[in-house]
mmCIF file of C-alpha atoms in Angstrom:
data_model
loop_
_atom_site.group_PDB
_atom_site.id
_atom_site.type_symbol
_atom_site.label_atom_id
_atom_site.label_comp_id
_atom_site.label_asym_id
_atom_site.label_seq_id
_atom_site.Cartn_x
_atom_site.Cartn_y
_atom_site.Cartn_z
ATOM 1 C CA MET A 1426 77.929 97.256 65.436
ATOM 2 C CA THR A 1427 75.045 99.696 65.530
ATOM 3 C CA ARG A 1428 74.770 101.938 68.264
ATOM 4 C CA THR A 1429 72.035 104.088 69.637
ATOM 5 C CA PRO A 1430 72.667 107.863 69.236
ATOM 6 C CA LEU A 1431 72.593 110.133 72.129
ATOM 7 C CA ALA A 1432 70.291 112.533 70.454
ATOM 8 C CA PRO A 1433 66.908 112.027 68.799
ATOM 9 C CA VAL A 1434 67.150 111.204 65.118
ATOM 10 C CA PRO A 1435 66.199 113.979 62.996
ATOM 11 C CA GLY A 1436 62.648 113.723 62.053
ATOM 12 C CA ALA A 1437 61.684 110.736 64.458
ATOM 13 C CA PRO A 1438 58.168 111.401 65.947
ATOM 14 C CA VAL A 1439 58.386 112.574 69.383
ATOM 15 C CA PRO A 1440 55.300 112.200 71.783
ATOM 16 C CA LEU A 1441 53.289 115.375 72.169
ATOM 17 C CA ARG A 1442 52.178 114.483 75.660
ATOM 18 C CA ALA A 1443 53.917 113.087 78.250
ATOM 19 C CA PRO A 1444 52.596 109.484 79.669
ATOM 20 C CA ARG A 1445 50.476 109.498 82.823
ATOM 21 C CA VAL A 1446 53.189 108.172 85.007
ATOM 22 C CA HIS A 1447 55.525 110.976 83.615
ATOM 23 C CA ARG A 1448 53.173 113.472 84.527
ATOM 24 C CA VAL A 1449 52.234 112.400 88.012
ATOM 25 C CA LEU A 1450 55.956 112.164 88.966
ATOM 26 C CA ARG A 1451 56.314 115.742 87.713
ATOM 27 C CA THR A 1452 53.594 116.975 89.829
ATOM 28 C CA LEU A 1453 54.870 115.087 92.848
ATOM 29 C CA THR A 1454 58.614 116.518 92.079
ATOM 30 C CA VAL A 1455 57.274 120.175 91.822
ATOM 31 C CA ALA A 1456 54.635 119.833 94.883
ATOM 32 C CA SER A 1457 57.373 118.363 97.131
ATOM 33 C CA CYS A 1458 59.575 121.276 96.350
ATOM 34 C CA LEU A 1459 57.015 123.695 97.415
ATOM 35 C CA PRO A 1460 57.344 123.480 101.301
ATOM 36 C CA TYR A 1461 61.161 124.027 101.412
ATOM 37 C CA LEU A 1462 60.706 126.986 98.632
ATOM 38 C CA SER A 1463 58.194 128.550 100.859
ATOM 39 C CA LEU A 1464 60.013 128.560 104.046
ATOM 40 C CA LYS A 1465 63.040 130.025 102.241
ATOM 41 C CA PHE A 1466 61.259 132.847 100.677
ATOM 42 C CA ALA A 1467 59.594 133.612 103.969
ATOM 43 C CA TRP A 1468 63.013 133.628 105.648
ATOM 44 C CA ILE A 1469 64.355 136.043 102.966
ATOM 45 C CA ALA A 1470 61.483 138.020 103.536
ATOM 46 C CA GLY A 1471 62.460 138.819 107.108
ATOM 47 C CA SER A 1472 59.732 135.774 108.967
ATOM 48 C CA ARG A 1473 61.315 133.952 111.583
ATOM 49 C CA ILE A 1474 58.709 130.964 111.186
ATOM 50 C CA GLY A 1475 60.252 127.925 112.478
ATOM 51 C CA ILE A 1476 63.264 129.716 113.925
ATOM 52 C CA PRO A 1477 63.482 129.714 117.516
ATOM 53 C CA ASP A 1478 64.909 132.691 119.684
ATOM 54 C CA GLY A 1479 68.671 132.588 120.217
ATOM 55 C CA SER A 1480 69.177 130.706 116.930
ATOM 56 C CA VAL A 1481 72.507 131.183 115.250
ATOM 57 C CA LEU A 1482 70.558 132.017 112.149
ATOM 58 C CA LEU A 1483 69.608 135.240 113.704
ATOM 59 C CA GLU A 1484 73.123 136.272 114.132
ATOM 60 C CA HIS A 1485 74.317 136.845 110.462
ATOM 61 C CA ARG A 1486 71.138 137.791 108.755
ATOM 62 C CA GLY A 1487 73.164 139.234 105.537
ATOM 63 C CA LEU A 1488 75.029 135.753 105.314
ATOM 64 C CA ILE A 1489 71.944 133.561 105.575
ATOM 65 C CA ALA A 1490 70.252 135.822 103.347
ATOM 66 C CA VAL A 1491 72.608 134.911 100.620
ATOM 67 C CA ALA A 1492 72.725 131.237 101.605
ATOM 68 C CA ASN A 1493 69.058 131.041 101.352
ATOM 69 C CA SER A 1494 68.839 132.733 98.085
ATOM 70 C CA VAL A 1495 71.402 130.180 96.648
ATOM 71 C CA THR A 1496 69.354 127.283 97.982
ATOM 72 C CA VAL A 1497 66.284 128.475 96.371
ATOM 73 C CA LEU A 1498 68.073 128.504 92.900
ATOM 74 C CA MET A 1499 68.993 125.140 93.775
ATOM 75 C CA ASP A 1500 65.559 123.666 94.404
ATOM 76 C CA GLY A 1501 64.238 125.848 91.745
ATOM 77 C CA THR A 1502 66.494 123.839 89.434
ATOM 78 C CA VAL A 1503 64.819 120.548 90.593
ATOM 79 C CA ILE A 1504 61.397 122.070 89.171
ATOM 80 C CA VAL A 1505 63.485 122.891 85.927
ATOM 81 C CA LEU A 1506 64.752 119.434 85.753
ATOM 82 C CA ALA A 1507 61.469 117.888 86.084
ATOM 83 C CA LEU A 1508 59.779 119.770 83.378
ATOM 84 C CA LEU A 1509 62.978 118.908 81.113
ATOM 85 C CA LEU A 1510 62.704 115.202 81.628
ATOM 86 C CA THR A 1511 58.989 115.463 80.746
ATOM 87 C CA GLN A 1512 58.918 117.481 77.740
ATOM 88 C CA ALA A 1513 59.496 117.020 74.375
ATOM 89 C CA TRP A 1514 62.147 119.827 73.946
ATOM 90 C CA GLY A 1515 64.018 118.227 76.815
ATOM 91 C CA ARG A 1516 64.942 115.219 74.273
ATOM 92 C CA ARG A 1517 67.115 117.831 72.467
ATOM 93 C CA VAL A 1518 68.848 118.982 75.387
ATOM 94 C CA PRO A 1519 72.790 118.212 75.227
ATOM 95 C CA ALA A 1520 73.772 115.443 77.462
ATOM 96 C CA TRP A 1521 76.155 117.147 79.596
ATOM 97 C CA LEU A 1522 73.642 119.961 80.240
ATOM 98 C CA LEU A 1523 71.167 117.509 81.729
ATOM 99 C CA ALA A 1524 73.753 115.038 83.361
ATOM 100 C CA THR A 1525 75.610 117.699 85.311
ATOM 101 C CA PRO A 1526 72.717 119.086 87.258
ATOM 102 C CA MET A 1527 71.407 115.609 87.962
ATOM 103 C CA TRP A 1528 74.310 114.262 89.009
ATOM 104 C CA ILE A 1529 74.640 117.307 91.669
ATOM 105 C CA ALA A 1530 71.016 116.961 92.837
ATOM 106 C CA GLY A 1531 71.289 113.189 93.078
ATOM 107 C CA GLY A 1532 74.440 113.822 95.012
ATOM 108 C CA LEU A 1533 73.159 115.758 97.538
ATOM 109 C CA LEU A 1534 69.860 114.184 97.896
ATOM 110 C CA ALA A 1535 70.970 110.452 98.338
ATOM 111 C CA PRO A 1536 72.842 110.778 101.761
ATOM 112 C CA ILE A 1537 69.514 112.750 103.051
ATOM 113 C CA MET A 1538 67.181 109.932 101.512
ATOM 114 C CA VAL A 1539 69.245 107.428 103.199
ATOM 115 C CA GLY A 1540 70.157 109.430 106.407
ATOM 116 C CA PHE A 1541 66.982 110.633 107.674
ATOM 117 C CA PRO A 1542 64.930 107.447 107.839
ATOM 118 C CA VAL A 1543 67.921 105.654 109.746
ATOM 119 C CA GLN A 1544 68.245 108.702 112.126
ATOM 120 C CA LEU A 1545 64.666 108.629 112.839
ATOM 121 C CA LEU A 1546 64.811 104.882 113.381
ATOM 122 C CA THR A 1547 67.743 105.119 115.625
ATOM 123 C CA ARG A 1548 66.054 107.780 117.590
ATOM 124 C CA ALA A 1549 62.925 105.284 118.291
ATOM 125 C CA VAL A 1550 65.154 102.299 119.067
ATOM 126 C CA THR A 1551 67.436 104.069 121.491
ATOM 127 C CA GLY A 1552 65.353 106.984 122.701
ATOM 128 C CA ALA A 1553 68.109 109.143 121.776
ATOM 129 C CA GLU A 1554 67.358 113.074 121.572
ATOM 130 C CA PRO A 1555 68.249 114.724 117.998
ATOM 131 C CA HIS A 1556 69.957 117.562 119.901
ATOM 132 C CA ARG A 1557 71.807 118.219 123.389
ATOM 133 C CA GLY A 1558 69.893 120.032 126.112
ATOM 134 C CA GLY A 1559 72.745 122.724 126.225
ATOM 135 C CA ASP A 1560 73.057 123.315 122.384
ATOM 136 C CA LYS A 1561 72.501 126.479 120.476
ATOM 137 C CA PRO A 1562 68.937 126.473 119.169
ATOM 138 C CA PHE A 1563 68.953 126.224 115.221
ATOM 139 C CA LEU A 1564 65.474 125.550 113.817
ATOM 140 C CA ASP A 1565 62.370 124.106 115.348
ATOM 141 C CA GLU A 1566 62.564 120.160 115.131
ATOM 142 C CA TRP A 1567 58.993 120.209 112.762
ATOM 143 C CA VAL A 1568 61.063 122.098 109.966
ATOM 144 C CA PHE A 1569 63.707 119.135 109.682
ATOM 145 C CA GLY A 1570 60.507 116.867 109.160
ATOM 146 C CA VAL A 1571 58.953 119.030 106.507
ATOM 147 C CA VAL A 1572 62.136 119.929 104.653
ATOM 148 C CA TYR A 1573 63.813 116.096 104.970
ATOM 149 C CA THR A 1574 60.802 114.673 103.887
ATOM 150 C CA GLY A 1575 60.112 116.861 101.017
ATOM 151 C CA PHE A 1576 63.975 116.091 99.948
ATOM 152 C CA ILE A 1577 63.134 112.313 100.125
ATOM 153 C CA VAL A 1578 60.102 112.711 97.869
ATOM 154 C CA GLN A 1579 62.127 114.919 95.395
ATOM 155 C CA GLY A 1580 64.720 112.525 94.978
ATOM 156 C CA LEU A 1581 62.322 109.391 94.425
ATOM 157 C CA ALA A 1582 60.240 111.382 92.112
ATOM 158 C CA LEU A 1583 62.863 113.238 90.206
ATOM 159 C CA GLY A 1584 65.387 110.086 90.193
ATOM 160 C CA THR A 1585 62.426 107.748 88.750
ATOM 161 C CA LEU A 1586 61.944 110.346 86.019
ATOM 162 C CA PHE A 1587 65.809 110.326 85.180
ATOM 163 C CA VAL A 1588 65.963 106.691 84.892
ATOM 164 C CA LEU A 1589 63.080 106.683 82.672
ATOM 165 C CA TYR A 1590 64.338 109.314 80.433
ATOM 166 C CA ALA A 1591 67.696 107.911 80.362
ATOM 167 C CA ARG A 1592 66.425 104.237 79.496
ATOM 168 C CA GLU A 1593 64.595 106.051 76.559
ATOM 169 C CA ARG A 1594 67.745 107.803 75.397
ATOM 170 C CA TRP A 1595 70.750 105.886 76.745
ATOM 171 C CA SER A 1596 69.848 102.333 77.351
ATOM 172 C CA HIS A 1597 72.589 100.882 75.386
ATOM 173 C CA VAL A 1598 75.365 102.343 77.638
ATOM 174 C CA TRP A 1599 74.398 100.056 80.579
ATOM 175 C CA ARG A 1600 73.227 97.064 78.457
ATOM 176 C CA GLY A 1601 74.736 93.706 79.477
ATOM 177 C CA ARG A 1602 77.375 92.542 82.015
ATOM 178 C CA ILE A 1603 80.625 94.045 82.675
ATOM 179 C CA TRP A 1604 82.608 91.223 81.267
ATOM 180 C CA ASP A 1605 80.658 91.567 77.819
ATOM 181 C CA LEU A 1606 82.596 94.739 77.516
ATOM 182 C CA PRO A 1607 85.628 94.852 75.043
ATOM 183 C CA SER A 1608 88.787 95.862 76.652
ATOM 184 C CA ALA A 1609 88.837 99.191 74.740
ATOM 185 C CA ALA A 1610 85.540 100.088 76.129
ATOM 186 C CA THR A 1611 86.963 100.952 79.798
ATOM 187 C CA GLY A 1612 90.012 103.071 78.412
ATOM 188 C CA ARG A 1613 92.867 104.557 80.496
ATOM 189 C CA THR A 1614 91.327 107.446 81.867
ATOM 190 C CA LEU A 1615 88.751 105.307 83.779
ATOM 191 C CA LYS A 1616 91.333 102.905 85.080
ATOM 192 C CA VAL A 1617 93.916 105.793 85.998
ATOM 193 C CA THR A 1618 90.949 107.818 87.756
ATOM 194 C CA ALA A 1619 89.553 104.883 89.426
ATOM 195 C CA VAL A 1620 92.949 103.763 91.221
ATOM 196 C CA ALA A 1621 93.740 107.475 92.113
ATOM 197 C CA ALA A 1622 90.316 107.685 93.452
ATOM 198 C CA ALA A 1623 90.703 104.632 95.693
ATOM 199 C CA VAL A 1624 94.059 105.599 96.920
ATOM 200 C CA LEU A 1625 92.729 109.117 97.808
ATOM 201 C CA ALA A 1626 89.560 107.618 99.356
ATOM 202 C CA LEU A 1627 91.312 106.115 102.423
ATOM 203 C CA PHE A 1628 91.590 109.200 104.048
ATOM 204 C CA PRO A 1629 88.079 110.520 103.999
ATOM 205 C CA ALA A 1630 86.851 106.878 104.552
ATOM 206 C CA ALA A 1631 88.914 106.496 107.609
ATOM 207 C CA MET A 1632 88.181 109.937 108.969
ATOM 208 C CA HIS A 1633 84.187 109.075 108.818
ATOM 209 C CA LEU A 1634 84.494 106.044 110.094
ATOM 210 C CA LEU A 1635 86.698 107.117 113.213
ATOM 211 C CA TRP A 1636 84.088 109.858 113.870
ATOM 212 C CA ALA A 1637 81.187 107.400 113.451
ATOM 213 C CA CYS A 1638 82.830 105.243 115.886
ATOM 214 C CA GLY A 1639 83.444 107.974 118.536
ATOM 215 C CA ALA A 1640 86.569 109.226 117.856
ATOM 216 C CA THR A 1641 87.231 113.152 118.300
ATOM 217 C CA ALA A 1642 90.378 113.512 116.212
ATOM 218 C CA GLY A 1643 90.190 116.441 114.211
ATOM 219 C CA LEU A 1644 86.878 117.438 115.238
ATOM 220 C CA SER A 1645 86.170 121.009 116.280
ATOM 221 C CA ALA A 1646 85.277 121.770 119.951
ATOM 222 C CA THR A 1647 81.637 122.829 119.070
ATOM 223 C CA ARG A 1648 81.275 119.453 116.868
ATOM 224 C CA ILE A 1649 82.662 117.332 119.701
ATOM 225 C CA GLU A 1650 80.130 119.046 122.162
ATOM 226 C CA GLN A 1651 77.401 118.777 120.022
ATOM 227 C CA ARG A 1652 77.515 114.933 118.843
ATOM 228 C CA THR A 1653 74.434 113.058 119.036
ATOM 229 C CA ALA A 1654 73.213 109.733 117.605
ATOM 230 C CA ASP A 1655 72.125 111.639 114.364
ATOM 231 C CA PHE A 1656 75.892 112.672 113.871
ATOM 232 C CA TYR A 1657 77.209 109.023 114.128
ATOM 233 C CA VAL A 1658 74.679 107.784 111.839
ATOM 234 C CA LEU A 1659 75.555 110.423 109.382
ATOM 235 C CA GLU A 1660 79.273 109.944 109.497
ATOM 236 C CA GLY A 1661 78.763 106.318 109.136
ATOM 237 C CA ILE A 1662 76.572 107.101 105.721
ATOM 238 C CA ASN A 1663 79.342 109.302 104.784
ATOM 239 C CA ALA A 1664 82.048 106.667 104.930
ATOM 240 C CA LEU A 1665 79.455 104.272 103.303
ATOM 241 C CA PHE A 1666 79.052 106.528 100.124
ATOM 242 C CA VAL A 1667 82.728 106.579 99.750
ATOM 243 C CA ALA A 1668 83.282 103.205 99.623
ATOM 244 C CA VAL A 1669 80.221 102.802 96.991
ATOM 245 C CA ALA A 1670 81.608 105.523 94.823
ATOM 246 C CA VAL A 1671 85.105 103.822 94.621
ATOM 247 C CA ALA A 1672 83.616 100.125 94.397
ATOM 248 C CA GLY A 1673 81.717 101.396 91.794
ATOM 249 C CA ALA A 1674 84.767 102.712 89.808
ATOM 250 C CA LEU A 1675 86.911 99.668 90.439
ATOM 251 C CA LEU A 1676 84.324 97.457 89.303
ATOM 252 C CA LEU A 1677 83.781 99.375 85.920
ATOM 253 C CA ALA A 1678 87.579 99.677 85.597
ATOM 254 C CA PHE A 1679 88.893 96.359 85.843
ATOM 255 C CA ARG A 1680 85.742 94.100 85.620
ATOM 256 C CA PRO A 1681 86.845 91.841 88.610
ATOM 257 C CA VAL A 1682 83.437 90.156 88.882
ATOM 258 C CA PRO A 1683 82.097 88.943 85.513
ATOM 259 C CA ALA A 1684 78.689 88.181 85.937
ATOM 260 C CA VAL A 1685 77.869 91.859 87.485
ATOM 261 C CA PRO A 1686 75.114 93.865 85.075
ATOM 262 C CA LEU A 1687 76.594 96.739 83.969
ATOM 263 C CA LYS A 1688 73.984 99.220 85.370
ATOM 264 C CA THR A 1689 75.185 98.089 88.673
ATOM 265 C CA PRO A 1690 79.059 99.657 88.898
ATOM 266 C CA LEU A 1691 77.432 102.750 86.817
ATOM 267 C CA ALA A 1692 74.566 103.562 89.562
ATOM 268 C CA MET A 1693 77.297 102.978 92.290
ATOM 269 C CA ALA A 1694 79.723 105.287 90.592
ATOM 270 C CA TRP A 1695 77.018 107.755 89.633
ATOM 271 C CA LEU A 1696 75.451 108.197 92.761
ATOM 272 C CA GLY A 1697 78.530 107.430 95.246
ATOM 273 C CA SER A 1698 80.682 110.251 93.218
ATOM 274 C CA GLY A 1699 77.942 112.621 93.587
ATOM 275 C CA ALA A 1700 77.495 112.186 97.140
ATOM 276 C CA VAL A 1701 81.007 112.212 98.139
ATOM 277 C CA GLY A 1702 81.786 115.036 95.771
ATOM 278 C CA CYS A 1703 78.943 117.322 95.991
ATOM 279 C CA TRP A 1704 78.828 117.290 99.545
ATOM 280 C CA GLY A 1705 82.548 117.662 100.086
ATOM 281 C CA ILE A 1706 82.109 120.912 98.041
ATOM 282 C CA TRP A 1707 79.209 122.133 99.956
ATOM 283 C CA LEU A 1708 80.581 121.262 103.259
ATOM 284 C CA LEU A 1709 84.077 122.702 102.350
ATOM 285 C CA ILE A 1710 82.177 126.046 101.235
ATOM 286 C CA ALA A 1711 80.414 126.038 104.584
ATOM 287 C CA ALA A 1712 83.626 125.491 106.433
ATOM 288 C CA GLY A 1713 84.955 128.942 104.732
ATOM 289 C CA LEU A 1714 82.292 131.065 105.465
ATOM 290 C CA PRO A 1715 83.148 133.847 107.964
ATOM 291 C CA GLY A 1716 81.155 134.634 111.292
ATOM 292 C CA ALA A 1717 81.600 131.500 113.132
ATOM 293 C CA GLU A 1718 83.889 131.654 116.556
ATOM 294 C CA ASP A 1719 86.927 129.863 116.675
ATOM 295 C CA GLY A 1720 85.359 126.718 118.563
ATOM 296 C CA GLU A 1721 82.750 126.519 116.102
ATOM 297 C CA ARG A 1722 84.972 126.686 112.644
ATOM 298 C CA ALA A 1723 85.592 123.611 110.935
ATOM 299 C CA SER A 1724 88.857 122.357 111.981
ATOM 300 C CA GLY A 1725 91.883 122.005 109.463
ATOM 301 C CA LEU A 1726 91.565 118.242 109.321
ATOM 302 C CA MET A 1727 87.705 118.496 108.871
ATOM 303 C CA ALA A 1728 88.276 120.712 105.864
ATOM 304 C CA LEU A 1729 91.053 118.534 104.467
ATOM 305 C CA THR A 1730 88.464 115.601 104.798
ATOM 306 C CA TYR A 1731 85.768 117.449 102.940
ATOM 307 C CA ALA A 1732 88.239 118.611 100.018
ATOM 308 C CA VAL A 1733 89.889 115.095 99.454
ATOM 309 C CA GLY A 1734 86.249 113.682 99.529
ATOM 310 C CA MET A 1735 85.499 116.216 96.650
ATOM 311 C CA ILE A 1736 88.756 115.141 94.746
ATOM 312 C CA VAL A 1737 87.708 111.801 95.012
ATOM 313 C CA GLY A 1738 83.829 112.318 93.834
ATOM 314 C CA LEU A 1739 85.383 114.233 90.842
ATOM 315 C CA LEU A 1740 87.753 111.725 89.782
ATOM 316 C CA VAL A 1741 84.981 109.090 89.621
ATOM 317 C CA ILE A 1742 82.560 111.020 87.861
ATOM 318 C CA THR A 1743 85.408 111.806 85.529
ATOM 319 C CA GLY A 1744 86.537 108.419 84.891
ATOM 320 C CA THR A 1745 82.697 107.439 84.420
ATOM 321 C CA ALA A 1746 81.923 110.286 82.192
ATOM 322 C CA SER A 1747 84.825 109.001 79.911
ATOM 323 C CA PHE A 1748 83.259 105.182 79.958
ATOM 324 C CA VAL A 1749 79.885 106.616 79.017
ATOM 325 C CA ARG A 1750 81.294 108.763 76.200
ATOM 326 C CA ARG A 1751 83.228 105.639 74.711
ATOM 327 C CA ARG A 1752 80.061 103.656 74.902
ATOM 328 C CA GLY A 1753 77.895 106.204 73.369
ATOM 329 C CA ALA A 1754 80.192 107.218 70.603
#
């Protein structure tokens, strides 16, 4: 059976100019990064735009400056990815060097793309306030609207660019239905990681569901006091992404539903593992940062939930990567 190579064939003609739709999506991606980057550069320079008096962001300026610098680099990477996905030289980039930052970007953006609209809808229907009256101020409300809207546009535009790119370079990987795969295509690594992820996922899924339903077990004192409708929505979405990641891995590894297109479990495993794994890492790092008072720190159970979620995401993407390598060999 002839397989499509993972890299362009030497000497094959490569378009010198990206198609119009690619250029539009690239421009949209870059433009959607500008509000966030502008705010971050302003804050690094000492501006207080969007930061109210008494904000916790004013209490640890050095630490916040470092965090802002890191997030500037992260959002700058989105611009680099948009260029890579639309330039001829991008076809020569090794698969892992492109897939890794795309997995991270997709994982961090996906819960925001789902969660923020649901939070807005919940507020509109229930009349709930985004913050409790006695909460310490964090940022002006308009900042969240500007930043999260930009993130949603980034996710849609960059995600579409990646799908178009991947369809040209790796479409053979997800062609057909899962039952059409030969038994050897899944491999031992995928099955072992899928089962391990499914078992471990029970813990973070249960904790997120409990918190979404109003339980306070394992939450820090500050988190309990500051819970709003937004918190419950976010925890429900966290549980959803854990389920999506594990379901995608199990569908891919054991093929229980023969008629499912192969691209469906691949997309579920890719996005689900990114959301669970990357947010697990991010929240675990945030939980370990110095400066917070005892009641504001993430509890041990919260940190454990983030850590296990991180492991689940890494297990799922490891198995998925093993499958993709077998399909692309």
